[in-house]
Short mmCIF file of C-alpha atoms in Angstrom, two decimals:
data_model
loop_
_atom_site.label_atom_id
_atom_site.label_comp_id
_atom_site.label_asym_id
_atom_site.label_seq_id
_atom_site.Cartn_x
_atom_site.Cartn_y
_atom_site.Cartn_z
CA MET Q 206 84.44 101.22 103.31
CA ASN Q 207 83.28 97.65 102.78
CA ARG Q 208 81.28 96.21 99.92
CA GLN Q 209 78.00 96.14 101.84
CA GLU Q 210 78.22 99.84 102.64
CA LEU Q 211 78.79 100.64 98.99
CA ILE Q 212 75.83 98.48 97.94
CA ALA Q 213 73.60 100.07 100.59
CA GLN Q 214 74.51 103.51 99.28
CA ILE Q 215 73.70 102.48 95.69
CA GLN Q 216 70.30 101.17 96.80
CA GLN Q 217 69.51 104.26 98.82
CA LYS Q 218 70.54 106.81 96.18
CA LYS Q 219 69.42 104.68 93.22
CA SER Q 220 72.65 105.63 91.58
CA PHE Q 221 75.90 103.97 90.64
CA LEU Q 222 77.43 107.14 89.32
CA CYS Q 223 81.09 107.92 89.83
CA ILE Q 224 82.17 111.47 89.07
CA GLY Q 225 85.69 111.88 87.74
CA LEU Q 226 87.44 114.95 89.13
CA ASP Q 227 89.87 115.49 86.24
CA ILE Q 228 90.85 119.07 86.84
CA ASP Q 229 92.18 121.31 84.10
CA LEU Q 230 92.71 124.95 85.05
CA ALA Q 231 92.14 125.88 81.41
CA LYS Q 232 88.61 124.48 81.61
CA ILE Q 233 87.32 125.62 85.00
CA PRO Q 234 85.27 128.85 85.25
CA THR Q 235 87.60 131.83 85.14
CA HIS Q 236 86.11 133.52 88.22
CA LEU Q 237 87.57 130.66 90.32
CA LEU Q 238 91.12 131.46 89.25
CA ALA Q 239 91.15 134.37 91.73
CA GLU Q 240 90.64 131.93 94.63
CA GLU Q 241 93.62 130.88 96.72
CA ASP Q 242 93.14 127.26 95.64
CA PRO Q 243 91.03 127.23 92.46
CA ILE Q 244 91.23 123.44 92.05
CA PHE Q 245 89.92 122.69 95.52
CA GLU Q 246 87.24 125.40 95.28
CA PHE Q 247 86.04 123.90 91.99
CA ASN Q 248 85.98 120.36 93.42
CA LYS Q 249 84.22 121.49 96.60
CA GLN Q 250 81.41 123.18 94.70
CA ILE Q 251 81.03 120.22 92.30
CA ILE Q 252 80.89 117.77 95.20
CA ASP Q 253 78.45 119.89 97.22
CA ALA Q 254 76.14 120.12 94.22
CA THR Q 255 76.24 116.44 93.21
CA HIS Q 256 76.99 114.32 96.31
CA HIS Q 257 73.35 113.15 96.61
CA LEU Q 258 73.35 111.94 92.99
CA ALA Q 259 76.67 110.10 92.92
CA VAL Q 260 78.05 107.29 95.07
CA SER Q 261 81.70 107.78 94.18
CA TYR Q 262 84.30 110.41 93.24
CA LYS Q 263 87.44 109.68 91.31
CA PRO Q 264 90.23 112.25 91.08
CA ASN Q 265 92.75 111.21 88.43
CA THR Q 266 96.12 111.92 90.02
CA ALA Q 267 97.70 113.01 86.70
CA PHE Q 268 95.69 116.22 86.71
CA TYR Q 269 96.93 117.08 90.20
CA GLU Q 270 100.56 116.10 89.68
CA ALA Q 271 100.57 118.34 86.63
CA TYR Q 272 100.26 121.30 89.05
CA GLY Q 273 103.08 120.14 91.31
CA ILE Q 274 102.86 120.83 95.02
CA LYS Q 275 99.78 123.03 94.63
CA GLY Q 276 98.06 120.20 92.81
CA TRP Q 277 99.05 117.70 95.47
CA GLN Q 278 97.72 120.04 98.17
CA ALA Q 279 94.44 120.39 96.28
CA LEU Q 280 94.18 116.59 96.07
CA GLU Q 281 94.73 116.27 99.83
CA LYS Q 282 92.16 118.95 100.59
CA THR Q 283 89.66 117.33 98.23
CA ILE Q 284 89.88 113.86 99.76
CA ASP Q 285 89.83 115.35 103.27
CA TYR Q 286 86.75 117.38 102.37
CA ILE Q 287 84.92 114.29 101.12
CA ASN Q 288 85.95 112.13 104.08
CA THR Q 289 84.90 114.81 106.57
CA ASN Q 290 81.65 115.96 105.01
CA TYR Q 291 80.42 112.96 103.02
CA PRO Q 292 82.05 109.89 104.56
CA GLU Q 293 79.46 107.66 102.88
CA LEU Q 294 81.01 108.33 99.44
CA PHE Q 295 83.29 105.73 97.86
CA THR Q 296 86.53 107.44 96.88
CA ILE Q 297 88.88 106.27 94.13
CA ALA Q 298 92.44 107.49 93.60
CA ASP Q 299 92.76 106.96 89.85
CA ALA Q 300 96.52 106.57 89.94
CA LYS Q 301 97.16 103.43 87.81
CA ARG Q 302 100.21 102.57 89.90
CA GLY Q 303 102.13 99.29 90.05
CA ASP Q 304 105.76 98.52 90.95
CA ILE Q 305 107.81 95.81 92.63
CA GLY Q 306 106.60 94.67 96.06
CA ASN Q 307 108.23 97.06 98.52
CA THR Q 308 107.56 100.00 96.19
CA SER Q 309 103.91 99.09 95.67
CA THR Q 310 103.62 99.04 99.45
CA MET Q 311 104.72 102.69 99.50
CA TYR Q 312 102.07 103.62 96.91
CA ALA Q 313 99.41 101.66 98.79
CA LYS Q 314 100.32 103.45 102.02
CA ALA Q 315 100.24 106.85 100.30
CA PHE Q 316 96.78 106.43 98.79
CA LEU Q 317 94.94 104.04 101.12
CA GLU Q 318 96.38 105.05 104.47
CA ASP Q 319 97.78 108.60 104.40
CA LEU Q 320 95.34 110.14 101.92
CA ASN Q 321 92.72 107.64 103.12
CA PHE Q 322 91.08 106.86 99.80
CA ASP Q 323 88.73 103.85 99.78
CA SER Q 324 90.41 102.47 96.68
CA VAL Q 325 93.13 102.97 94.10
CA THR Q 326 93.49 101.91 90.46
CA VAL Q 327 96.45 99.64 89.70
CA ALA Q 328 98.09 98.44 86.45
CA PRO Q 329 98.62 94.65 86.18
CA TYR Q 330 101.70 94.44 83.92
CA MET Q 331 104.13 93.62 86.75
CA GLY Q 332 101.98 90.80 88.14
CA SER Q 333 101.11 89.38 91.55
CA ASP Q 334 103.65 90.95 93.86
CA SER Q 335 103.00 94.38 92.35
CA VAL Q 336 99.30 94.18 93.24
CA GLU Q 337 99.12 92.13 96.45
CA PRO Q 338 100.57 94.94 98.63
CA PHE Q 339 97.46 96.98 97.75
CA LEU Q 340 95.13 94.04 98.42
CA ALA Q 341 96.52 93.64 101.93
CA PHE Q 342 94.68 96.73 103.20
CA GLU Q 343 91.49 95.80 105.02
CA ASN Q 344 88.22 97.41 103.96
CA LYS Q 345 89.99 98.98 101.00
CA ASN Q 346 89.61 98.09 97.33
CA THR Q 347 92.14 97.71 94.55
CA ILE Q 348 90.77 98.41 91.10
CA LEU Q 349 92.82 96.54 88.53
CA LEU Q 350 93.02 97.66 84.90
CA ALA Q 351 91.52 94.85 82.84
CA LEU Q 352 90.07 96.13 79.58
CA THR Q 353 90.51 99.85 79.00
CA SER Q 354 88.42 102.04 76.73
CA ASN Q 355 91.18 103.87 74.86
CA LYS Q 356 92.26 103.21 71.29
CA GLY Q 357 95.56 101.60 72.34
CA GLY Q 358 93.76 99.28 74.75
CA VAL Q 359 93.66 96.54 72.12
CA ASP Q 360 97.42 96.71 71.48
CA PHE Q 361 98.19 94.24 74.26
CA GLN Q 362 94.96 93.58 76.16
CA GLY Q 363 93.44 92.03 73.05
CA LEU Q 364 96.36 89.72 72.29
CA LYS Q 365 95.60 86.01 72.39
CA THR Q 366 97.53 84.32 75.17
CA GLU Q 367 97.20 80.57 75.41
CA ASN Q 368 93.91 80.73 73.51
CA GLU Q 369 92.37 83.67 75.31
CA GLU Q 370 92.88 87.41 75.32
CA LEU Q 371 95.34 88.89 77.78
CA TYR Q 372 92.65 90.83 79.66
CA LYS Q 373 90.81 87.57 80.40
CA LYS Q 374 94.03 86.05 81.68
CA VAL Q 375 94.50 89.14 83.87
CA LEU Q 376 91.01 88.69 85.32
CA LYS Q 377 91.48 84.95 85.96
CA THR Q 378 94.97 85.28 87.40
CA ALA Q 379 94.00 88.17 89.66
CA LEU Q 380 91.32 85.98 91.23
CA THR Q 381 94.08 83.63 92.46
CA TRP Q 382 95.92 86.40 94.32
CA LYS Q 383 95.82 86.76 98.09
CA ASN Q 384 92.89 88.90 99.33
CA SER Q 385 91.37 88.93 95.84
CA GLU Q 386 88.00 89.70 97.44
CA ASN Q 387 89.31 93.28 97.70
CA LEU Q 388 89.53 93.55 93.90
CA MET Q 389 87.44 95.54 91.49
CA PHE Q 390 88.26 95.87 87.79
CA VAL Q 391 88.42 98.68 85.26
CA VAL Q 392 86.45 97.71 82.15
CA GLY Q 393 85.97 100.30 79.42
CA ALA Q 394 82.41 101.09 78.34
CA THR Q 395 83.25 101.37 74.67
CA LYS Q 396 83.35 97.59 74.57
CA ALA Q 397 79.92 96.76 75.98
CA GLU Q 398 79.73 93.49 74.07
CA TYR Q 399 82.66 92.16 76.09
CA PHE Q 400 80.82 92.49 79.40
CA GLU Q 401 79.00 89.19 78.83
CA ASP Q 402 82.28 87.25 78.69
CA ILE Q 403 83.76 89.24 81.56
CA ARG Q 404 80.80 88.43 83.83
CA LYS Q 405 81.45 84.72 83.23
CA ILE Q 406 84.89 85.19 84.79
CA VAL Q 407 84.03 87.72 87.51
CA PRO Q 408 80.28 87.32 88.19
CA ASN Q 409 80.23 89.35 91.42
CA HIS Q 410 83.14 91.79 91.50
CA PHE Q 411 82.45 95.47 91.03
CA LEU Q 412 83.52 96.92 87.69
CA LEU Q 413 84.57 100.56 87.35
CA VAL Q 414 83.46 101.65 83.91
CA PRO Q 415 84.92 104.78 82.34
CA GLY Q 416 84.08 105.79 78.83
CA VAL Q 417 80.34 106.49 79.14
CA GLY Q 418 79.60 109.81 77.51
CA ALA Q 419 82.68 111.63 76.20
CA GLN Q 420 84.33 108.38 75.08
CA GLY Q 421 81.19 107.07 73.38
CA GLY Q 422 80.02 104.22 75.61
CA ASN Q 423 76.33 103.50 76.12
CA LEU Q 424 74.94 103.11 79.64
CA HIS Q 425 72.15 100.70 78.73
CA ASP Q 426 74.43 98.38 76.76
CA VAL Q 427 76.85 98.20 79.65
CA CYS Q 428 74.08 97.50 82.17
CA LYS Q 429 72.47 94.85 79.97
CA TYR Q 430 75.51 92.61 80.40
CA GLY Q 431 77.34 94.07 83.37
CA LEU Q 432 74.68 94.54 86.07
CA THR Q 433 74.56 92.03 88.94
CA LYS Q 434 72.09 91.51 91.78
CA ASP Q 435 74.23 93.90 93.88
CA CYS Q 436 74.53 96.33 90.95
CA GLY Q 437 78.24 95.53 90.60
CA LEU Q 438 78.92 98.58 88.47
CA LEU Q 439 80.35 102.04 89.03
CA ILE Q 440 79.88 104.16 85.93
CA ASN Q 441 82.29 107.05 85.68
CA SER Q 442 81.67 110.32 83.92
CA SER Q 443 84.18 113.15 84.16
CA ARG Q 444 84.15 115.91 81.55
CA GLY Q 445 80.48 115.43 80.67
CA ILE Q 446 79.51 116.45 84.19
CA ILE Q 447 82.17 118.70 85.66
CA TYR Q 448 82.61 120.90 82.59
CA ALA Q 449 78.91 121.10 81.68
CA GLY Q 450 78.92 124.77 82.64
CA THR Q 451 81.58 127.42 82.24
CA ASN Q 452 80.40 130.34 84.39
CA GLU Q 453 79.24 131.05 87.97
CA ASN Q 454 76.49 128.45 87.55
CA PHE Q 455 78.91 125.61 86.77
CA ALA Q 456 77.99 123.58 89.85
CA GLN Q 457 74.29 123.68 89.06
CA GLU Q 458 75.02 122.73 85.44
CA ALA Q 459 77.08 119.80 86.72
CA GLN Q 460 74.19 118.84 89.00
CA LYS Q 461 71.79 118.80 86.02
CA GLU Q 462 74.04 116.42 84.08
CA ALA Q 463 74.58 114.20 87.13
CA LEU Q 464 70.81 114.14 87.71
CA LYS Q 465 70.19 112.98 84.13
CA LEU Q 466 72.56 110.05 84.59
CA GLN Q 467 71.21 109.26 88.07
CA GLN Q 468 67.64 109.16 86.74
CA GLU Q 469 68.67 106.79 83.96
CA MET Q 470 70.37 104.63 86.56
CA ALA Q 471 67.31 104.67 88.86
CA THR Q 472 65.14 103.45 85.98
CA ILE Q 473 67.60 100.67 85.21
CA LEU Q 474 67.85 99.63 88.87
CA ASP Q 475 64.07 99.74 89.40
CA SER Q 476 63.50 97.43 86.46
CA SER Q 477 66.20 94.97 87.51
CA TRP Q 478 65.55 94.73 91.27
CA MET M 177 119.45 115.52 76.98
CA ASN M 178 119.95 113.66 73.73
CA ARG M 179 121.38 110.20 73.18
CA GLN M 180 124.81 111.45 72.09
CA GLU M 181 125.26 113.47 75.27
CA LEU M 182 124.42 110.43 77.36
CA ILE M 183 126.88 108.27 75.41
CA ALA M 184 129.62 110.92 75.71
CA GLN M 185 129.11 110.99 79.48
CA ILE M 186 129.35 107.18 79.69
CA GLN M 187 132.59 107.24 77.70
CA GLN M 188 134.09 110.04 79.79
CA LYS M 189 133.18 108.59 83.20
CA LYS M 190 133.63 104.95 82.13
CA SER M 191 130.43 104.25 83.95
CA PHE M 192 126.88 103.31 83.09
CA LEU M 193 125.73 103.40 86.68
CA CYS M 194 122.31 104.70 87.61
CA ILE M 195 121.72 105.35 91.31
CA GLY M 196 118.18 104.80 92.53
CA LEU M 197 117.09 107.39 95.08
CA ASP M 198 114.47 105.27 96.87
CA ILE M 199 114.15 107.17 100.10
CA ASP M 200 112.89 105.56 103.28
CA LEU M 201 113.04 107.75 106.40
CA ALA M 202 113.36 104.58 108.49
CA LYS M 203 116.63 103.77 106.72
CA ILE M 204 118.45 107.10 106.45
CA PRO M 205 120.98 108.09 109.15
CA THR M 206 119.14 109.34 112.21
CA HIS M 207 121.19 112.54 112.52
CA LEU M 208 119.54 113.77 109.31
CA LEU M 209 116.06 113.58 110.80
CA ALA M 210 116.75 116.87 112.63
CA GLU M 211 117.18 118.67 109.29
CA GLU M 212 114.32 120.74 107.88
CA ASP M 213 114.11 118.43 104.85
CA PRO M 214 115.85 115.14 105.70
CA ILE M 215 115.01 113.53 102.36
CA PHE M 216 116.55 116.31 100.30
CA GLU M 217 119.57 116.57 102.61
CA PHE M 218 120.17 112.82 102.24
CA ASN M 219 119.83 112.95 98.44
CA LYS M 220 122.07 116.02 98.17
CA GLN M 221 124.90 114.38 100.10
CA ILE M 222 124.56 111.11 98.16
CA ILE M 223 124.62 112.97 94.83
CA ASP M 224 127.57 115.18 95.83
CA ALA M 225 129.56 112.10 96.85
CA THR M 226 128.76 109.95 93.80
CA HIS M 227 128.03 112.23 90.80
CA HIS M 228 131.45 111.57 89.23
CA LEU M 229 130.89 107.79 89.38
CA ALA M 230 127.32 107.62 88.06
CA VAL M 231 125.75 108.89 84.85
CA SER M 232 122.16 108.81 86.00
CA TYR M 233 119.92 109.21 89.06
CA LYS M 234 116.50 107.66 89.41
CA PRO M 235 114.15 108.73 92.19
CA ASN M 236 111.23 106.30 92.43
CA THR M 237 108.18 108.54 92.90
CA ALA M 238 106.46 106.05 95.24
CA PHE M 239 108.93 106.82 98.00
CA TYR M 240 108.22 110.55 97.72
CA GLU M 241 104.44 110.29 97.38
CA ALA M 242 104.46 108.21 100.55
CA TYR M 243 105.48 111.39 102.40
CA GLY M 244 102.76 113.53 100.84
CA ILE M 245 103.47 117.19 100.16
CA LYS M 246 106.81 117.09 102.00
CA GLY M 247 107.87 114.20 99.82
CA TRP M 248 106.80 115.98 96.67
CA GLN M 249 108.75 119.07 97.75
CA ALA M 250 111.83 116.93 98.39
CA LEU M 251 111.47 115.44 94.89
CA GLU M 252 111.27 118.91 93.34
CA LYS M 253 114.31 120.10 95.28
CA THR M 254 116.26 116.98 94.33
CA ILE M 255 115.67 117.28 90.58
CA ASP M 256 116.32 121.04 90.72
CA TYR M 257 119.56 120.40 92.58
CA ILE M 258 120.75 117.93 89.96
CA ASN M 259 119.72 120.10 87.01
CA THR M 260 121.43 123.16 88.51
CA ASN M 261 124.64 121.58 89.76
CA TYR M 262 125.17 118.54 87.55
CA PRO M 263 123.23 119.20 84.33
CA GLU M 264 125.26 116.48 82.57
CA LEU M 265 123.48 113.77 84.58
CA PHE M 266 120.67 111.78 82.98
CA THR M 267 117.65 111.95 85.27
CA ILE M 268 114.87 109.35 85.41
CA ALA M 269 111.52 109.82 87.11
CA ASP M 270 110.71 106.20 87.97
CA ALA M 271 106.97 106.73 87.99
CA LYS M 272 105.64 103.82 85.89
CA ARG M 273 102.72 105.93 84.68
CA GLY M 274 100.34 105.26 81.80
CA ASP M 275 96.76 106.38 81.16
CA ILE M 276 94.49 107.36 78.27
CA GLY M 277 95.86 109.96 75.87
CA ASN M 278 94.90 113.32 77.40
CA THR M 279 95.76 112.04 80.86
CA SER M 280 99.16 110.68 79.81
CA THR M 281 99.83 114.14 78.40
CA MET M 282 99.33 115.57 81.90
CA TYR M 283 101.79 113.06 83.39
CA ALA M 284 104.31 113.76 80.62
CA LYS M 285 104.03 117.50 81.24
CA ALA M 286 104.46 117.02 85.00
CA PHE M 287 107.63 114.95 84.76
CA LEU M 288 109.32 116.04 81.53
CA GLU M 289 108.40 119.71 81.44
CA ASP M 290 107.58 121.04 84.92
CA LEU M 291 109.95 118.89 86.95
CA ASN M 292 112.28 118.77 83.93
CA PHE M 293 113.42 115.16 84.19
CA ASP M 294 115.24 113.77 81.15
CA SER M 295 113.06 110.68 81.14
CA VAL M 296 110.17 108.88 82.79
CA THR M 297 109.27 105.20 83.15
CA VAL M 298 105.93 104.18 81.62
CA ALA M 299 103.79 101.01 81.83
CA PRO M 300 102.65 99.57 78.47
CA TYR M 301 99.36 97.87 79.39
CA MET M 302 97.15 100.60 77.90
CA GLY M 303 98.98 100.62 74.56
CA SER M 304 99.97 103.18 71.94
CA ASP M 305 97.94 106.25 72.86
CA SER M 306 98.95 105.89 76.51
CA VAL M 307 102.67 106.09 75.60
CA GLU M 308 102.85 108.36 72.55
CA PRO M 309 102.10 111.56 74.55
CA PHE M 310 105.37 110.93 76.42
CA LEU M 311 107.29 110.21 73.20
CA ALA M 312 106.23 113.55 71.75
CA PHE M 313 108.65 115.48 73.97
CA GLU M 314 111.85 116.37 72.12
CA ASN M 315 115.19 115.42 73.64
CA LYS M 316 113.37 113.46 76.33
CA ASN M 317 113.22 109.72 76.75
CA THR M 318 110.38 107.39 77.64
CA ILE M 319 111.47 104.20 79.38
CA LEU M 320 108.89 101.50 78.75
CA LEU M 321 108.49 98.53 81.10
CA ALA M 322 109.30 95.44 79.06
CA LEU M 323 110.58 92.61 81.24
CA THR M 324 110.66 93.38 84.95
CA SER M 325 112.79 91.67 87.56
CA ASN M 326 110.16 90.98 90.22
CA LYS M 327 108.62 87.60 90.98
CA GLY M 328 105.25 88.53 89.47
CA GLY M 329 106.92 89.72 86.27
CA VAL M 330 106.31 86.35 84.64
CA ASP M 331 102.57 86.40 85.44
CA PHE M 332 101.74 88.27 82.24
CA GLN M 333 105.00 89.33 80.61
CA GLY M 334 105.92 85.69 80.09
CA LEU M 335 102.61 84.66 78.53
CA LYS M 336 102.79 83.40 74.97
CA THR M 337 100.91 85.70 72.62
CA GLU M 338 100.70 84.66 69.00
CA ASN M 339 103.77 82.45 69.45
CA GLU M 340 105.93 84.86 71.40
CA GLU M 341 105.99 86.17 74.94
CA LEU M 342 104.07 89.33 75.72
CA TYR M 343 107.20 91.31 76.57
CA LYS M 344 108.60 90.63 73.08
CA LYS M 345 105.33 91.80 71.57
CA VAL M 346 105.59 94.95 73.72
CA LEU M 347 109.10 95.61 72.39
CA LYS M 348 108.12 95.03 68.74
CA THR M 349 104.90 97.01 68.93
CA ALA M 350 106.55 99.93 70.72
CA LEU M 351 109.01 100.25 67.83
CA THR M 352 106.06 101.03 65.53
CA TRP M 353 104.88 103.97 67.64
CA LYS M 354 105.44 107.58 66.63
CA ASN M 355 108.79 108.98 67.86
CA SER M 356 109.92 105.51 68.95
CA GLU M 357 113.51 106.76 68.75
CA ASN M 358 112.81 108.40 72.12
CA LEU M 359 112.22 105.00 73.74
CA MET M 360 114.33 103.10 76.20
CA PHE M 361 113.18 99.88 77.91
CA VAL M 362 113.20 98.50 81.44
CA VAL M 363 114.65 94.97 81.42
CA GLY M 364 115.23 93.23 84.73
CA ALA M 365 118.72 91.93 85.45
CA THR M 366 117.54 88.75 87.12
CA LYS M 367 116.84 87.39 83.66
CA ALA M 368 120.25 87.90 82.00
CA GLU M 369 119.71 85.00 79.61
CA TYR M 370 116.83 86.89 78.00
CA PHE M 371 119.06 89.79 76.92
CA GLU M 372 120.25 87.88 73.86
CA ASP M 373 116.72 87.61 72.47
CA ILE M 374 115.90 91.17 73.46
CA ARG M 375 118.91 92.55 71.60
CA LYS M 376 117.64 90.85 68.42
CA ILE M 377 114.50 92.99 68.67
CA VAL M 378 116.03 96.24 69.99
CA PRO M 379 119.71 96.16 68.98
CA ASN M 380 120.44 99.82 69.71
CA HIS M 381 117.97 101.17 72.25
CA PHE M 382 119.18 101.87 75.76
CA LEU M 383 117.99 99.41 78.41
CA LEU M 384 117.48 100.48 82.02
CA VAL M 385 118.39 97.46 84.14
CA PRO M 386 117.25 97.27 87.76
CA GLY M 387 117.87 94.21 89.85
CA VAL M 388 121.68 94.18 89.98
CA GLY M 389 122.77 93.64 93.58
CA ALA M 390 119.89 93.52 96.08
CA GLN M 391 117.64 91.65 93.63
CA GLY M 392 120.34 89.14 92.67
CA GLY M 393 121.26 90.06 89.10
CA ASN M 394 124.83 89.74 87.84
CA LEU M 395 126.51 92.67 86.08
CA HIS M 396 128.78 90.58 83.84
CA ASP M 397 125.96 88.33 82.63
CA VAL M 398 123.87 91.33 81.71
CA CYS M 399 126.75 93.00 79.87
CA LYS M 400 127.67 89.82 78.00
CA TYR M 401 124.40 89.93 76.10
CA GLY M 402 123.15 93.48 76.62
CA LEU M 403 126.12 95.73 75.81
CA THR M 404 126.15 97.54 72.44
CA LYS M 405 128.80 99.62 70.68
CA ASP M 406 127.32 102.71 72.40
CA CYS M 407 127.07 100.84 75.72
CA GLY M 408 123.28 100.83 75.51
CA LEU M 409 122.84 99.98 79.18
CA LEU M 410 122.05 101.88 82.35
CA ILE M 411 122.49 99.63 85.37
CA ASN M 412 120.55 100.74 88.41
CA SER M 413 121.51 100.11 92.00
CA SER M 414 119.50 101.66 94.81
CA ARG M 415 119.68 100.15 98.29
CA GLY M 416 123.10 98.59 97.75
CA ILE M 417 124.58 102.07 97.35
CA ILE M 418 122.48 104.61 99.22
CA TYR M 419 122.05 102.54 102.40
CA ALA M 420 125.63 101.20 102.49
CA GLY M 421 126.31 103.32 105.58
CA THR M 422 124.07 104.24 108.47
CA ASN M 423 125.91 107.02 110.30
CA GLU M 424 127.53 110.42 109.56
CA ASN M 425 129.78 108.74 106.99
CA PHE M 426 126.87 107.45 104.90
CA ALA M 427 127.80 109.48 101.81
CA GLN M 428 131.39 108.20 101.79
CA GLU M 429 130.11 104.64 102.25
CA ALA M 430 127.78 105.15 99.31
CA GLN M 431 130.71 106.51 97.32
CA LYS M 432 132.72 103.36 98.04
CA GLU M 433 129.94 101.11 96.77
CA ALA M 434 129.42 103.27 93.70
CA LEU M 435 133.15 103.22 93.02
CA LYS M 436 133.20 99.40 93.14
CA LEU M 437 130.46 99.22 90.52
CA GLN M 438 132.04 101.98 88.41
CA GLN M 439 135.37 100.15 88.38
CA GLU M 440 133.70 96.93 87.28
CA MET M 441 131.98 98.89 84.54
CA ALA M 442 135.22 100.57 83.44
CA THR M 443 136.84 97.15 83.07
CA ILE M 444 133.92 95.88 81.04
CA LEU M 445 133.90 98.97 78.80
CA ASP M 446 137.68 98.91 78.31
CA SER M 447 137.57 95.31 77.16
CA SER M 448 134.65 95.89 74.78
CA TRP M 449 135.63 99.21 73.19
#
């Protein structure tokens, strides 16, 4: 999927919602556990109930790897289901990978080619040749960790390097890499005040923003500084949506929560466009 | 496996060799492609031929994920095979994971509990709460990326932060984390001259050293500065060993290359102990 298709979808749905499919068998409704593949069945019903309200879905690979081969099969079935039934959706493999060149190429192939995700999240610590193999894929996006929303995020990302914080150096350096137009960046919502500075460095790139809701971030604060003329934001919510309900009605409960966020987003987009 | 068991194995085998199982179906002998599971069959024969010369095996997960479910199955069979037949070996899931707390817990469970690896490699960019869930596992090790051997490694790891390079800050900060005694560190062999400084910060922790051989690092240079009274090093070689041969004799060819490295290591250990 290219950038224009993503923007067109945001305009049409008046939403920049990304739904995180972070599956935990201990949290999904118990009646699904009798299904042959409870994880896929859960995802399928969540996606069917919310696909018109969200523009993006983001399975975090950790939650699938934790279930071994069955988890990996559920991940494959989930991405295939989205690509077959809702090809307009922007899919993100939240994998936070990154390795030396030839190894990163294997990861890129796994997520962008074989599983056919539109994008994958990547950690920057190993530098240019660990990220460029992902950037080489046409019409695919690489979402680089810049400023994360967790407590430990400040440990290194906040360190001053040559008079500016490491995460700013990551943003600036990444822009010099080959095919950097295929980059997006992860920027945590719990640090809304940083978005102003970040937009000075990356005025047009899309930012994937986790941390709204469960992690305490505020949608309006993020939009105040982060929104661009093309929207330029994907706001992720995982637990707040997918675990809103705990019984047979879980998909409708998820839909209600997604609708609330979509309506807030529509209001924000209407007043900015 | 605890530290003492690893050290005892190094002393007994006079080896601190780690063999990287980076599987590429385009590189393994073609006669294996007729097997039901060529990847596992290749690994099994390599391990059987070299287990007495190496103390550790390190599958890089990228090469397995690239083959989807079949790859994941081959990874499971490989670690099960080692744990069943050679439980004395120190196993490393080279996964370079790292995510927010509850998600890192899922990765830690997948690799250290379900797959039952002795250790897993972890990226530091997201800080304390992205690493501590791994450190919480008893008798397991977390191998943190510090200074990597790839070209892009200097992009961020070499940046000066508060008067010292980022990788030194990573080492020092990691020592303050809960259960830091379960840490090891990845330090690339192409930068042997850095080992002297690194040993001032982490005098006793084990260092996993990739980059000897194919990536140009020199074993003696690394040992000169990196060796401790307990050895304190695991030197990884992947392609140089496992792809030494290309026909039916591939396992014996791998054994020859492993033996060369083991003999060099025995000489080094004999002269230092």
